[in-house]
Short mmCIF file of C-alpha atoms in Angstrom, two decimals:
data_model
loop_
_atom_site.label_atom_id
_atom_site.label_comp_id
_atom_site.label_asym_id
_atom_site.label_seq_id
_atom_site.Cartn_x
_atom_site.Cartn_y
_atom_site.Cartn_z
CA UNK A 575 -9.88 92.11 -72.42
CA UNK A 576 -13.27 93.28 -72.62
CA UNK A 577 -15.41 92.81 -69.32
CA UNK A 578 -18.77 91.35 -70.82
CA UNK A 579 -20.75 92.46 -67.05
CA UNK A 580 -19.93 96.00 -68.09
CA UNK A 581 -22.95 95.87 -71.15
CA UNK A 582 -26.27 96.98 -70.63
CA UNK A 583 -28.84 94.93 -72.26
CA UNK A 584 -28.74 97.84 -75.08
CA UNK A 585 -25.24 97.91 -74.94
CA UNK A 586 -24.51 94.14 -75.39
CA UNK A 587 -26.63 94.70 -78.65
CA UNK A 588 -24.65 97.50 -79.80
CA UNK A 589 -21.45 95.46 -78.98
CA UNK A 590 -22.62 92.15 -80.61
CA UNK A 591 -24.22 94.43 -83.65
CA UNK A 592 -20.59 95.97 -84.19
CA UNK A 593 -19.28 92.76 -84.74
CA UNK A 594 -21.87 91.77 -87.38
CA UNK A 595 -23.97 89.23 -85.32
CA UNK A 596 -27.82 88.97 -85.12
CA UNK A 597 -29.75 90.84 -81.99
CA UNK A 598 -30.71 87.42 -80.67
CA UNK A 599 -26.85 86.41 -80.23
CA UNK A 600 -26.69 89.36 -77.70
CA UNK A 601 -29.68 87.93 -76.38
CA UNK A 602 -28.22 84.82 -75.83
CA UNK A 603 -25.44 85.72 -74.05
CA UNK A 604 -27.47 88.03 -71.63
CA UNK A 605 -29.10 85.02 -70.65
CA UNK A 606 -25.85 82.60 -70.31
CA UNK A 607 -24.05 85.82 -68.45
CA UNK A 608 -26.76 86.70 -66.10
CA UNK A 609 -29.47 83.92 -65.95
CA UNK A 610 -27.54 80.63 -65.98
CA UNK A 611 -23.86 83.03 -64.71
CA UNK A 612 -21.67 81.68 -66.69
CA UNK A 613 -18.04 82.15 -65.88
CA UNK A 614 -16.62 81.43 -69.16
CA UNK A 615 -17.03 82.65 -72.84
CA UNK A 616 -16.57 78.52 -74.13
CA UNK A 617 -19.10 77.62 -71.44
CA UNK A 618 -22.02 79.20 -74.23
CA UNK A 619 -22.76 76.29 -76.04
CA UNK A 620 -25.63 77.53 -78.44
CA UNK A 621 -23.47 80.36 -79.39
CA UNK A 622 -22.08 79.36 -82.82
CA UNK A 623 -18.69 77.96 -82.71
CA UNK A 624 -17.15 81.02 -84.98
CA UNK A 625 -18.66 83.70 -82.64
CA UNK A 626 -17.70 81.93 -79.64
CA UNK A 627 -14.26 81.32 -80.42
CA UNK A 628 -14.36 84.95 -81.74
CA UNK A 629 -15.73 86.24 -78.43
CA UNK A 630 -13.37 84.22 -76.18
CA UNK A 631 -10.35 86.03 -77.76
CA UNK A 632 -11.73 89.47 -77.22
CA UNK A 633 -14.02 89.05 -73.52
CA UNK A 634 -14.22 87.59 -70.32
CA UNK A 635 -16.57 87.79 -67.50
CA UNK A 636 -14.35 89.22 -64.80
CA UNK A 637 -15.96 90.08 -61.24
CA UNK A 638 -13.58 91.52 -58.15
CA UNK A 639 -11.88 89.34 -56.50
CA UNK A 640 -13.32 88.02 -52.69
CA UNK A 641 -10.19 89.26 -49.96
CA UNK A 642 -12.70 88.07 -47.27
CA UNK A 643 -15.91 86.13 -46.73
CA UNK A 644 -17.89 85.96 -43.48
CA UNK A 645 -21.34 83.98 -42.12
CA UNK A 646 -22.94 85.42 -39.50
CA UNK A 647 -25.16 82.84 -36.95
CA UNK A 648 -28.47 84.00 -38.61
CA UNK A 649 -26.46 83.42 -42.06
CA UNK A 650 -25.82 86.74 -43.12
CA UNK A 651 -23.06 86.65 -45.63
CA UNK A 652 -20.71 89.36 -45.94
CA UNK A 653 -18.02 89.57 -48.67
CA UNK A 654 -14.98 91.86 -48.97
CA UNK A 655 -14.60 92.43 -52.40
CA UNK A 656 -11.13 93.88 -53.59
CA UNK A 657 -11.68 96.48 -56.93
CA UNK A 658 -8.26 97.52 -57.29
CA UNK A 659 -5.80 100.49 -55.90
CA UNK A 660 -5.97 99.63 -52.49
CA UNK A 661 -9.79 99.87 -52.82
CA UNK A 662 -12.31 97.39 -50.79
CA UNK A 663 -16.28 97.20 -51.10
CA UNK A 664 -18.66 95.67 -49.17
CA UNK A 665 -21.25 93.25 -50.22
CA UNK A 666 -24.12 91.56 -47.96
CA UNK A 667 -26.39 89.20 -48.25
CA UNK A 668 -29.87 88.64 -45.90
CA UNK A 669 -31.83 85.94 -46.02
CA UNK A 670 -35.15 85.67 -44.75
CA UNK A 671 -37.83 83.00 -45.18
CA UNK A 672 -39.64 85.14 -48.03
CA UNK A 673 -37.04 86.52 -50.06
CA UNK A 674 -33.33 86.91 -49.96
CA UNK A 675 -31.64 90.28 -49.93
CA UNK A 676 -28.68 91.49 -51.61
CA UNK A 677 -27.06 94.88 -50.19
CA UNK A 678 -24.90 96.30 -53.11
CA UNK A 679 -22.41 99.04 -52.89
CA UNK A 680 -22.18 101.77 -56.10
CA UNK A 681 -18.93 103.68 -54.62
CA UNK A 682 -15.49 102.82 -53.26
CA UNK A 683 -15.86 105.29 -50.51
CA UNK A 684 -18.20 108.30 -50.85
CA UNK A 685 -17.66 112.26 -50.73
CA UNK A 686 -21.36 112.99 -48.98
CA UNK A 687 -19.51 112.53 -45.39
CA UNK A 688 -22.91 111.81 -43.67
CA UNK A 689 -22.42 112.33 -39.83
CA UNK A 690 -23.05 108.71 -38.85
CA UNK A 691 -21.75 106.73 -42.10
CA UNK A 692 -18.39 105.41 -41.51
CA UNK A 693 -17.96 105.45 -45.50
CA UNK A 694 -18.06 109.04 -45.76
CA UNK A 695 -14.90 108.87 -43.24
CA UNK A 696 -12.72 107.22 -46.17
CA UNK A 697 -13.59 109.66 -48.47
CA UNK A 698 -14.25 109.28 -51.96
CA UNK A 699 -12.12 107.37 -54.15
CA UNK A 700 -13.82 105.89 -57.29
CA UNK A 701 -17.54 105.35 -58.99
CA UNK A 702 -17.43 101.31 -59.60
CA UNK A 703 -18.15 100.08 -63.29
CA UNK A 704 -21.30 98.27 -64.16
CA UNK A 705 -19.52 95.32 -64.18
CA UNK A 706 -18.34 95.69 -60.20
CA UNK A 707 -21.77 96.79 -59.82
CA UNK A 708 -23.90 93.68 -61.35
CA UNK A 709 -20.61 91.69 -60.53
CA UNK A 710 -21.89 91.32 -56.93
CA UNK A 711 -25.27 90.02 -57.19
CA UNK A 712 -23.54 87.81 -60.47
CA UNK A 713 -21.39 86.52 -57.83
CA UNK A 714 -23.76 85.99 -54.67
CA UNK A 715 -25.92 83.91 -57.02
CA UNK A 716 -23.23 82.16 -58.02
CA UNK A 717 -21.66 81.55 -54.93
CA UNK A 718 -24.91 81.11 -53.07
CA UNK A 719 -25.86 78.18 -55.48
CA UNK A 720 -22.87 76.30 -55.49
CA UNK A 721 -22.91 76.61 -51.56
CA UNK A 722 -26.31 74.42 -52.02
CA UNK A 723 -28.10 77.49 -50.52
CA UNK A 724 -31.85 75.61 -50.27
CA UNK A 725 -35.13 77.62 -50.20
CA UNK A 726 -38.41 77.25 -51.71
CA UNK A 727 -37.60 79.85 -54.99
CA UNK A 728 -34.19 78.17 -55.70
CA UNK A 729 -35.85 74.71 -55.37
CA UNK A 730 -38.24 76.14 -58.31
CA UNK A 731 -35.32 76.88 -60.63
CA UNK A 732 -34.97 81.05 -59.60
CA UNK A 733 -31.84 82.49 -58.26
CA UNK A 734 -31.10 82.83 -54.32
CA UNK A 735 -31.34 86.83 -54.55
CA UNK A 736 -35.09 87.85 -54.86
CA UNK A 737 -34.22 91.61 -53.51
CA UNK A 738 -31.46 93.65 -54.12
CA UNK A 739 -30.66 97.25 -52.25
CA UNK A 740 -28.23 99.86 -53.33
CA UNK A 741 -27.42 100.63 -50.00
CA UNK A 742 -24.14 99.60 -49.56
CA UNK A 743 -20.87 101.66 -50.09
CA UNK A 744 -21.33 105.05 -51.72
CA UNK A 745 -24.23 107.40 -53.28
CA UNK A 746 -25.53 106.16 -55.90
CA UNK A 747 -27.25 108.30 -57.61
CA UNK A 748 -23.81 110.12 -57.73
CA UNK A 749 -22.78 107.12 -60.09
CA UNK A 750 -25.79 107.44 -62.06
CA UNK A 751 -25.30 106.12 -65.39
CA UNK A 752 -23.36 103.35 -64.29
CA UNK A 753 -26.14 102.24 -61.66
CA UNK A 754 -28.68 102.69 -64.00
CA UNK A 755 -26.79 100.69 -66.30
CA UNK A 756 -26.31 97.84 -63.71
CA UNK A 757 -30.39 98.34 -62.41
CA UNK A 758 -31.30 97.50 -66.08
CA UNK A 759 -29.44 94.64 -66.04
CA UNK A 760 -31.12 93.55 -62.92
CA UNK A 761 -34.61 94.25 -64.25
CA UNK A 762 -34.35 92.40 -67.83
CA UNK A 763 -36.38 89.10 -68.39
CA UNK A 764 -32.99 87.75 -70.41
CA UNK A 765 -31.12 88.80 -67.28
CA UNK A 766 -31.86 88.57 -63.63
CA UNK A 767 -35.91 89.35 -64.04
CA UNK A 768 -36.27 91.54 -60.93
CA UNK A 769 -39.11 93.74 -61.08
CA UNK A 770 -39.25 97.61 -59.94
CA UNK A 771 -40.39 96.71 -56.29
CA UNK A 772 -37.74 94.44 -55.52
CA UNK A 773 -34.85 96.89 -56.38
CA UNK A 774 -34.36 100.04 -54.42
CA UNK A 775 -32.10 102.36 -54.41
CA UNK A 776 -31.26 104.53 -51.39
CA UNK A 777 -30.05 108.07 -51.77
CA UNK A 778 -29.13 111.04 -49.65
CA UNK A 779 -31.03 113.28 -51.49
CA UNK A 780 -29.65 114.55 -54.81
CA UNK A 781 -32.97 116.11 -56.04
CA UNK A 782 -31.63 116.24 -59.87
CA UNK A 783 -30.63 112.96 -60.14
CA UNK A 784 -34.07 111.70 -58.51
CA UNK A 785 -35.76 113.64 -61.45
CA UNK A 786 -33.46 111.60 -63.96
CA UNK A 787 -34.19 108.54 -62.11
CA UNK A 788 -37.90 108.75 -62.21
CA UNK A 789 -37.86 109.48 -66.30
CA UNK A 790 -35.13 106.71 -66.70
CA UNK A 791 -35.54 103.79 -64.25
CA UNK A 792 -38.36 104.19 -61.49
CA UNK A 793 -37.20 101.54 -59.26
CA UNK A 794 -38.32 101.57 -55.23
CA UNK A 795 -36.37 104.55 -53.75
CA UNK A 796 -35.45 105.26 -50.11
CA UNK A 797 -34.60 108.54 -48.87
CA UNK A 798 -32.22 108.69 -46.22
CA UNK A 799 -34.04 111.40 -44.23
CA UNK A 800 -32.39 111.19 -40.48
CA UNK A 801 -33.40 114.73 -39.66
CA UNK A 802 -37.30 116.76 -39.34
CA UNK A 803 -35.72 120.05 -40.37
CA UNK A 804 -32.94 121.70 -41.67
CA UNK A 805 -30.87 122.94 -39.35
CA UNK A 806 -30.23 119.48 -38.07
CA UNK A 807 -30.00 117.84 -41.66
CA UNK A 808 -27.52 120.40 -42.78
CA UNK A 809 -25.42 118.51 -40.03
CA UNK A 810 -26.18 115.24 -40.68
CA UNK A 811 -26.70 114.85 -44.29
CA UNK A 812 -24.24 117.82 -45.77
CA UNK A 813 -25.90 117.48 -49.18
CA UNK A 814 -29.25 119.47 -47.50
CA UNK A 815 -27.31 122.76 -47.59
CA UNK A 816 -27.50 122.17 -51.78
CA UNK A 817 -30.94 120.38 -51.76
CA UNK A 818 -32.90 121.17 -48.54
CA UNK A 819 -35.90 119.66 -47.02
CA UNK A 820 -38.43 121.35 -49.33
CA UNK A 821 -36.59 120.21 -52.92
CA UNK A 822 -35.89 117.30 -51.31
CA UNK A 823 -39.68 116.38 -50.53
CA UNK A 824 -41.03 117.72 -53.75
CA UNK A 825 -38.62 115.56 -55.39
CA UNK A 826 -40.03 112.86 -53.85
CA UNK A 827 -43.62 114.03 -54.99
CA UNK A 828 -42.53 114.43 -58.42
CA UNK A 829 -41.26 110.81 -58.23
CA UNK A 830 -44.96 109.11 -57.62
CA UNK A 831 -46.57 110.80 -60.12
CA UNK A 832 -44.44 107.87 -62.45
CA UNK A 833 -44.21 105.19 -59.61
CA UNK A 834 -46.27 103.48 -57.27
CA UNK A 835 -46.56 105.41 -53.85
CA UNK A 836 -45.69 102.56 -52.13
CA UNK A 837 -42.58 103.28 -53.81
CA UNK A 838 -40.72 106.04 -51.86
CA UNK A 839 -40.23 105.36 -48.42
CA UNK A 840 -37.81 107.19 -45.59
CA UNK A 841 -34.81 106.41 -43.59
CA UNK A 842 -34.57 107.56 -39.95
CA UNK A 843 -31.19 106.35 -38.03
CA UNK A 844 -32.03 107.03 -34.54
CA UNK A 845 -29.32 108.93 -32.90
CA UNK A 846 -29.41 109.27 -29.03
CA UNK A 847 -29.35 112.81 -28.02
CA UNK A 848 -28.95 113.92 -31.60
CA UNK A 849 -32.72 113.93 -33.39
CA UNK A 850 -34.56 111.06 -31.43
CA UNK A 851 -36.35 114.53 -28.77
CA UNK A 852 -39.88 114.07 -28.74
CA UNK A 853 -40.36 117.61 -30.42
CA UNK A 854 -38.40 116.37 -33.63
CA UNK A 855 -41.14 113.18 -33.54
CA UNK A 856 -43.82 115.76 -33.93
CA UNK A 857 -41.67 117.52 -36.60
CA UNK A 858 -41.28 114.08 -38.26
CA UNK A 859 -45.28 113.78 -37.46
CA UNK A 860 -46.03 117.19 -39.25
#
């Protein structure tokens, strides 16, 4: 069966147009799929009965499955989400008074094999689909909602997830077109109506695939810095020895001249001992 969270908003049109339906039936199901999260083809009522019944033979809307599900005192949620092969992902949600945060992984496991990332220590196994991508936040709302989750934006008829990170399992610029794919998703009025600064995507620094990102999808983007030089990146963040401090910042550079400055910022883990010396502060500083 075809796994309708694994379209695009272009791709649902080519899907819907290869099946000799109108552009606004694609449309329409966006909406039902990602706006009101339906679980079920027959739950889209508008849909004509012929295309419906048509659709429910061919697709589903299939997310992974939850192995485990934990709330925190401060009610972080955490779910364990099982993608298949032996293969687990994370996925968190934050609330805070103003906004509620989704963390969304991109990878099972990751080949990067940062210093202090327990992820890298699995290895790499898989990219995830756009569908196990979008699946999570598709789920959260869901979840979230029937949970009677209460705060002021869901009281005003918007979904509990106002934020969402890609900073969760993997690299994801290293699953590029199927994060994009899933981003687009996130960003569509038909969809989940995020705009650019509420997405951001975290990356270790793959300096062509910040290029693409910029000319494709300029969403908020976090550099995982963790270093003032190279020497001591090369260490923690392996990927420096390919892209070093220098492509890594022009990059960055390059990436405000078609987003909001605002919208690169940098990620320092403070590691005792390791790059937290006052000398690699006024590195940092310089």
């Amino acid at each position: 069966m075809i796994n309708l969270l694994d379209f695009d908003p272009a791709a649902l049109a080519a899907f819907f147009a290869e099946r000799g339906e109108k552009p606004f039936r694609a449309r329409q199901t966006l909406r039902w799929i990602h706006h009101r999260l339906a679980a079920r083809v027959d739950a889209m009522t508008d849909l004509a009965g012929a295309t419906r019944n048509a659709l429910a033979r061919d697709a589903e809307i299939r997310t992974p499955a939850v192995v485990r599900d934990t709330v925190a005192s401060d009610g972080t949620r955490k779910w364990l989400l099982d993608v298949g092969s032996a293969n687990a992902i994370e996925t968190v949600y934050i609330p805070e008074d103003d906004r509620g945060t989704l963390c969304i992984s991109s990878q099972a496991g990751c080949a990067l094999d940062c210093a202090f990332c327990s992820t890298g220590k699995q290895g790499f196994n898989r990219n995830l689909s756009v569908g196990e991508i979008i699946g999570q936040l598709w789920h959260a709302n869901r979840t979230l909602l029937a949970d009677g989750v209460s705060t002021p934006w869901v009281e005003h008829g918007r979904h509990p997830i106002t934020n969402v990170v890609m900073m969760g399992m993997g690299e994801p610029l290293a699953n590029f077109d199927n994060v994009v794919a899933a981003m687009r998703l996130m960003l569509d009025d038909n969809a989940y109506g995020l705009s650019r600064r509420r997405v951001t995507l975290s990356t270790s620094g793959l300096v062509p695939a910040i290029d693409r990102l910029r000319d494709e999808c300029p969403v908020a983007l976090a550099v995982s810095l963790h270093a003032p030089n190279d020497a001591l990146r090369d260490t923690l963040v392996p990927i420096n020895r390919k892209y070093p401090l220098s492509e890594l910042l022009a990059a960055c550079l390059r990436y405000i001249e078609r987003a909001p400055r605002e919208f690169v910022t940098f990620e320092y883990v403070m590691l005792d001992g390791v790059n937290d010396a006052p000398k690699q502060a006024r590195q940092l500083a310089a």
